[in-house]
XYZ file of C-alpha atoms in Angstrom:
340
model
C 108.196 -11.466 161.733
C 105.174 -9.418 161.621
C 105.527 -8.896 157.650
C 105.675 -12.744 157.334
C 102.670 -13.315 159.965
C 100.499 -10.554 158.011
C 101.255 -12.444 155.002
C 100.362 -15.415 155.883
C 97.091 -14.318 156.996
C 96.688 -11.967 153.755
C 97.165 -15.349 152.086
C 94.842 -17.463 153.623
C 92.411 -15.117 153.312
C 93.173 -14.739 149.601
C 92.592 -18.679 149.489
C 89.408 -18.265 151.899
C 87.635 -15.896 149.046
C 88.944 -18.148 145.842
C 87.610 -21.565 148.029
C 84.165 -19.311 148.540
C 83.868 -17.860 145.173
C 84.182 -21.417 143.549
C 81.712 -22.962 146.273
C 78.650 -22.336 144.542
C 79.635 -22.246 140.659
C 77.227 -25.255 139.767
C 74.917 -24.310 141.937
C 74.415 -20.738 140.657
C 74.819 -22.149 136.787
C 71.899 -24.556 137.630
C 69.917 -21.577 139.208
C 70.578 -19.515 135.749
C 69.697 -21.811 133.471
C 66.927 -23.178 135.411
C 67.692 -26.967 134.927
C 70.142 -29.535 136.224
C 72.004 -31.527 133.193
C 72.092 -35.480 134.221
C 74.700 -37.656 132.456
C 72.548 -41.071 132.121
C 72.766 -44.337 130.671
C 71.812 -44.715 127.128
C 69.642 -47.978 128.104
C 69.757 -49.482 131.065
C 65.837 -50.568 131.939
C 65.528 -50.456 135.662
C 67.817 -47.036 136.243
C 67.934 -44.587 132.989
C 65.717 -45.754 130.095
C 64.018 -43.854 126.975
C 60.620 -44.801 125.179
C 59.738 -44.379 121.730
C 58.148 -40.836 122.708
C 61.694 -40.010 124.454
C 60.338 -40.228 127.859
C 62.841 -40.758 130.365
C 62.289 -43.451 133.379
C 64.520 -45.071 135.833
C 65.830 -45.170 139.516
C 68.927 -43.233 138.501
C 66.265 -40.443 136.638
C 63.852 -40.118 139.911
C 66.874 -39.278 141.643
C 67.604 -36.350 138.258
C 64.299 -35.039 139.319
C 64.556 -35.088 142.659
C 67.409 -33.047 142.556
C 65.365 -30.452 140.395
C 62.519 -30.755 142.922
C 64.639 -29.619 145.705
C 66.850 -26.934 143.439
C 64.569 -25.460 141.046
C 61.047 -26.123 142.976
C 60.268 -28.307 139.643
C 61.044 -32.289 138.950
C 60.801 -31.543 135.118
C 63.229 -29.219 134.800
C 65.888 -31.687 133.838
C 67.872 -31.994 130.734
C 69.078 -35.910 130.397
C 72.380 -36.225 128.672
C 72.662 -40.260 127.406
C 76.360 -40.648 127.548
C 78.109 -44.547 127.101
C 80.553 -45.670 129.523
C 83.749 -44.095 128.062
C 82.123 -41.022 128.029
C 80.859 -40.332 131.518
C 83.178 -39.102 133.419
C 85.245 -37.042 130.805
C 81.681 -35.599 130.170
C 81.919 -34.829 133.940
C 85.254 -33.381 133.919
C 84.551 -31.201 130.957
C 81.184 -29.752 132.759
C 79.030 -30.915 129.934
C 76.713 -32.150 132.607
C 76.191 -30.730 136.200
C 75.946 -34.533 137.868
C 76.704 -38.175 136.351
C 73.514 -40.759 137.436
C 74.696 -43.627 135.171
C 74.479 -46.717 137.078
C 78.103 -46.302 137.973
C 80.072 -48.336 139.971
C 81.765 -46.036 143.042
C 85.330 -47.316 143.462
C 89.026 -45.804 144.293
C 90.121 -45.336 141.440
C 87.338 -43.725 140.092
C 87.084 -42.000 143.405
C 90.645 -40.984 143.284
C 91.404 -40.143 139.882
C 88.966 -39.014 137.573
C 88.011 -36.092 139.277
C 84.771 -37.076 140.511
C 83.385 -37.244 143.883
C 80.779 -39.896 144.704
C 77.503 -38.517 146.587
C 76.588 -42.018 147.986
C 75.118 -45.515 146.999
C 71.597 -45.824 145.497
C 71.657 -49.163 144.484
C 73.896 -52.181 146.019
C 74.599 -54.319 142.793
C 77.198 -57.054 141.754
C 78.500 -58.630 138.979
C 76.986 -61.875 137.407
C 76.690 -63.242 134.190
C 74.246 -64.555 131.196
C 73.891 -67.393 129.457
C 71.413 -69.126 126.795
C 69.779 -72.139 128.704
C 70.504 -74.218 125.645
C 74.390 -73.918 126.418
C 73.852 -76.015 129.524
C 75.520 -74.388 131.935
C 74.584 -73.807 135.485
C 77.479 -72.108 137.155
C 80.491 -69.315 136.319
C 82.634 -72.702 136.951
C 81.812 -74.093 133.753
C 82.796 -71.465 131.517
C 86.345 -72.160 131.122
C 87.278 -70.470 127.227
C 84.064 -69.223 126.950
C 83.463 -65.732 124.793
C 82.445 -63.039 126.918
C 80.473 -60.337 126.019
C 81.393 -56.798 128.004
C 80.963 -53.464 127.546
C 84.527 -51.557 127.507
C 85.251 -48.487 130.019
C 83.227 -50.474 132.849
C 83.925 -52.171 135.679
C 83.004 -55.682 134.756
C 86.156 -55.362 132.268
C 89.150 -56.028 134.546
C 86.147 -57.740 136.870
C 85.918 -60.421 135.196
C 89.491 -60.869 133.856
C 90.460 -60.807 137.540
C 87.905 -63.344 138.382
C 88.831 -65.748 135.331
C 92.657 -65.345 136.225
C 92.214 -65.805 140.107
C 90.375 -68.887 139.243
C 92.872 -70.647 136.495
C 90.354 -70.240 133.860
C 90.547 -68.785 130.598
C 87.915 -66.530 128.517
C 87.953 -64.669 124.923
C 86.534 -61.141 125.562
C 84.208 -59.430 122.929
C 84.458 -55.880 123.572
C 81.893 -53.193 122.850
C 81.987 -49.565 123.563
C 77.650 -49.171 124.289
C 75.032 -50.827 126.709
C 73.048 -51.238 123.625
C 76.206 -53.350 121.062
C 77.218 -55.518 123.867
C 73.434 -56.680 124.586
C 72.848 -56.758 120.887
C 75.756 -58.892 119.916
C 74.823 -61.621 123.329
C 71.282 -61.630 122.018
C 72.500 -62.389 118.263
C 74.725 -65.002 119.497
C 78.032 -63.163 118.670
C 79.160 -64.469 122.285
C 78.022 -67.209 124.513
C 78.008 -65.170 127.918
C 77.024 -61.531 128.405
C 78.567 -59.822 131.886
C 77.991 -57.063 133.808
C 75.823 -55.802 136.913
C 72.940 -58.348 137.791
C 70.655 -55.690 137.443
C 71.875 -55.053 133.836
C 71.836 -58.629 132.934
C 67.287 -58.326 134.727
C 66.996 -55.271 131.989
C 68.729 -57.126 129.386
C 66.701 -60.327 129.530
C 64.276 -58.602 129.029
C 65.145 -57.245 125.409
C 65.004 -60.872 124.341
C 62.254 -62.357 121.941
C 61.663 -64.891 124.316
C 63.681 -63.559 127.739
C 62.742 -67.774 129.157
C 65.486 -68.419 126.735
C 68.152 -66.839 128.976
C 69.076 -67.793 132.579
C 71.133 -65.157 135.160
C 73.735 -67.808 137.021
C 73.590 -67.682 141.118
C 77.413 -66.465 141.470
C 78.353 -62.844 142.148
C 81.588 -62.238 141.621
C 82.480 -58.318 143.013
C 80.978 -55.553 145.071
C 79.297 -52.884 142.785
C 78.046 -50.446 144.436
C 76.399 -47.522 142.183
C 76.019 -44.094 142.862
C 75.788 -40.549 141.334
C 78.612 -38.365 140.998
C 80.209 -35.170 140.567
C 82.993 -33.474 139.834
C 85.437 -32.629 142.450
C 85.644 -29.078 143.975
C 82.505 -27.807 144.103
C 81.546 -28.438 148.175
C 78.482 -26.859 148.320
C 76.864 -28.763 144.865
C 78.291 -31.936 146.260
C 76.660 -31.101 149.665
C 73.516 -30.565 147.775
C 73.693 -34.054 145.684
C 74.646 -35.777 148.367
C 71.596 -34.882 151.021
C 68.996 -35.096 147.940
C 69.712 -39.278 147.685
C 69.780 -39.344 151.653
C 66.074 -37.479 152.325
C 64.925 -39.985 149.665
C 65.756 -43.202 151.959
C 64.772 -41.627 154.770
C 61.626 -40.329 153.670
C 61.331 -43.971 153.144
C 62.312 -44.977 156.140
C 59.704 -42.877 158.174
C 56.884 -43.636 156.066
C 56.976 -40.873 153.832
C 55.186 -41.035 150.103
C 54.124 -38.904 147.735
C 50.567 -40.196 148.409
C 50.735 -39.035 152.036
C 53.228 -35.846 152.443
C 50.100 -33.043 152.577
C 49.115 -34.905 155.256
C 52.025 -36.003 157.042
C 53.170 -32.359 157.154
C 49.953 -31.063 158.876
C 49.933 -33.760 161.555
C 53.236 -35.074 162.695
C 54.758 -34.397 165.374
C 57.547 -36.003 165.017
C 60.725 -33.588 164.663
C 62.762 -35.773 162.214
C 59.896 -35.973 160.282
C 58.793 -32.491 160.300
C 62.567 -31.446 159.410
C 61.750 -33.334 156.223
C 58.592 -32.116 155.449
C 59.093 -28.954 155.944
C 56.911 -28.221 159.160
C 59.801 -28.141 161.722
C 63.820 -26.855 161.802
C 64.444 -25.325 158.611
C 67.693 -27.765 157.007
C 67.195 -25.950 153.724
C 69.411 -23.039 154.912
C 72.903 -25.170 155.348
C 72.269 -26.323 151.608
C 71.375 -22.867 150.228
C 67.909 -23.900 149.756
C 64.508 -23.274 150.711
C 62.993 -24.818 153.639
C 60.512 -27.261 151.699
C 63.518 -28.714 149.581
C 62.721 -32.313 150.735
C 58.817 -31.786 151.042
C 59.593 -30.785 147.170
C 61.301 -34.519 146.722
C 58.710 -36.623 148.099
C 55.798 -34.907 146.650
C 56.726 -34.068 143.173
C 59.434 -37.536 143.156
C 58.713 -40.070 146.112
C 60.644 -41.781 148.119
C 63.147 -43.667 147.732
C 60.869 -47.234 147.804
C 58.483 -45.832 145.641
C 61.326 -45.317 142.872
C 62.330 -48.596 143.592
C 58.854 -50.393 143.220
C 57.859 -48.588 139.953
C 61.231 -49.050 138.487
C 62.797 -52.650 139.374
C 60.747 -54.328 141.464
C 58.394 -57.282 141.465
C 55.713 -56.081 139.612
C 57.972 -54.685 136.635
C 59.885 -56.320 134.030
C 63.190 -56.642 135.580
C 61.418 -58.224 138.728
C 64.284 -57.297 141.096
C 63.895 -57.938 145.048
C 64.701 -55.427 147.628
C 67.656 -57.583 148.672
C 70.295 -55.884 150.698
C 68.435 -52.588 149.096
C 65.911 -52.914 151.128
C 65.624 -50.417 154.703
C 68.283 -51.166 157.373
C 65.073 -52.061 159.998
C 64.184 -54.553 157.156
C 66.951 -56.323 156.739
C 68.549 -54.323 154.139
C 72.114 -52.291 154.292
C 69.918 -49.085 153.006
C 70.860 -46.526 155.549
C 71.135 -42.998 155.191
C 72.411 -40.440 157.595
C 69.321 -38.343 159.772
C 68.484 -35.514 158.360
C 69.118 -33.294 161.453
């Protein structure tokens, strides 16, 4: 009895060491190379989006950098990795890229099987659809045996099929394998209707010669919430990935910007905001950073809002309201966990 009870314990210790000498392998390969690799979308305006000069902007590539800010002390030091949709996560899997930002819906199955691990949401989307104005149409009722326009390997694929079956109504799919042929071939007329996230359909009005031309009907038919991911096994990176998108709401959420952080850490005295800025408990140690990790974020990044205003808001192309994005105390669902 005492052989089997020493080997039990021999054994879980043996598992103890392999769990902790696995726990920081993307961590310490980040640290080495001095730059986190971020699986993006190839063009999606609004969340991941390249100009002519290759300069990378987007909700989905402030969070990228803030997740350099807080790792490497520098928001540039980012390497962005455009993958399409059937790439992503076997990109993830392989360890091509250290953390998948791709406007990506979180679900179960994706969840569950792909082996990725969701950090959180970023951006609460849904599914919707576009249409030419000169077609006529004013609802997702009217387009019995339309042709559909959708980009394969995503989540408005079976979406829509389940929405067009639940509802006795019949569709021919046109199936593309990039962001960039499925918005081409709507635009050129290849299709009448072009589905996928509303916030998609803002960015890809917007690539029209006369955007006017195109109308986003009112119905929403699924949940899409997107989020950044990574692959599954690696506690302490996930830990890391996870608390980088929650200090950018909060930061939000106490008034936090990238204007007022020098200032904000010499004065308040507020402990949940001095735990962010760096002034108070130091939260940097249970992460295996430094104590001005999420000082780093709001300075070098801003806060969440700020990402949100610059990128998809009003005053941009994609003219996107806060919605249920907006703050929790302003009517929003955006909620993150304290920072304590």
């Amino acid at each position: 009895m005492k052989k089997i009870l020493l080997s039990a314990v021999a054994a879980a210790a043996a598992l103890s060491f392999s769990q902790a000498a696995l726990a920081g392998a993307v961590l310490d390969k980040v640290k080495k190379d001095g730059v986190v690799v971020c699986g993006v979308n190839t063009a999606a305006p609004g969340f991941s989006n390249a100009d002519s000069q290759g300069k990378w902007t987007g909700l989905d590539v402030d969070y990228c950098r803030a997740l350099a800010a807080a790792v490497l002390g520098d928001a540039t030091k980012v390497k962005f990795v455009p993958l399409s949709s059937p790439q992503r996560f076997s990109a993830l899997q392989a360890g091509e890229i250290d953390v998948l930002a791709r406007n990506t819906t979180w679900n179960l199955t994706r969840d569950a099987s792909l082996g990725a691990v969701f950090v959180g949401t970023i951006y609460y989307d849904g599914q919707g659809f576009l249409v030419p104005k000169k077609l006529g149409v004013k609802s997702v009722n009217e387009l019995n045996g339309a042709t559909i326009c959708v980009q394969s390997g995503t989540s408005s694929e079976p979406s829509v099929a389940d929405y067009f079956k639940s509802h006795n109504m019949k569709y021919k799919a046109v199936v593309f394998d990039t962001t960039e042929a499925t918005q081409g071939a709507f635009l050129s007329g290849r299709c009448q209707v072009y589905t996928t996230d509303m916030s998609d359909l803002a960015g890809a009005r917007t690539k029209a010669a006369n955007p006017d031309d195109y109308i986003i009907l009112p119905e929403v038919i699924s949940k899409e919430p997107l989020g950044p991911s990574v692959r599954r096994g690696d506690n302490e990176w996930f830990q890391i990935c996870r608390w980088v998108l929650n200090a950018l709401i909060e930061a939000e959420e106490y008034g936090i910007t990238q204007e007022n952080v020098d200032q904000v850490k010499k004065t308040s005295t507020n402990p949940n905001v001095q735990r962010l800025v760096g002034s108070g408990e130091d939260m940097g140690k249970l992460l295996g950073l430094d104590k001005d990790w999420s000082y780093r974020i709001v300075k070098q990044v801003g806060n969440y809002g700020e990402s949100f205003e610059k990128n998809l808001g009003p005053k941009t192309p994609l003219a996107l309201p806060r919605g249920v994005n907006n703050q929790w105390t302003k009517g929003g669902i955006l909620y993150a966990p304290p920072v304590r």
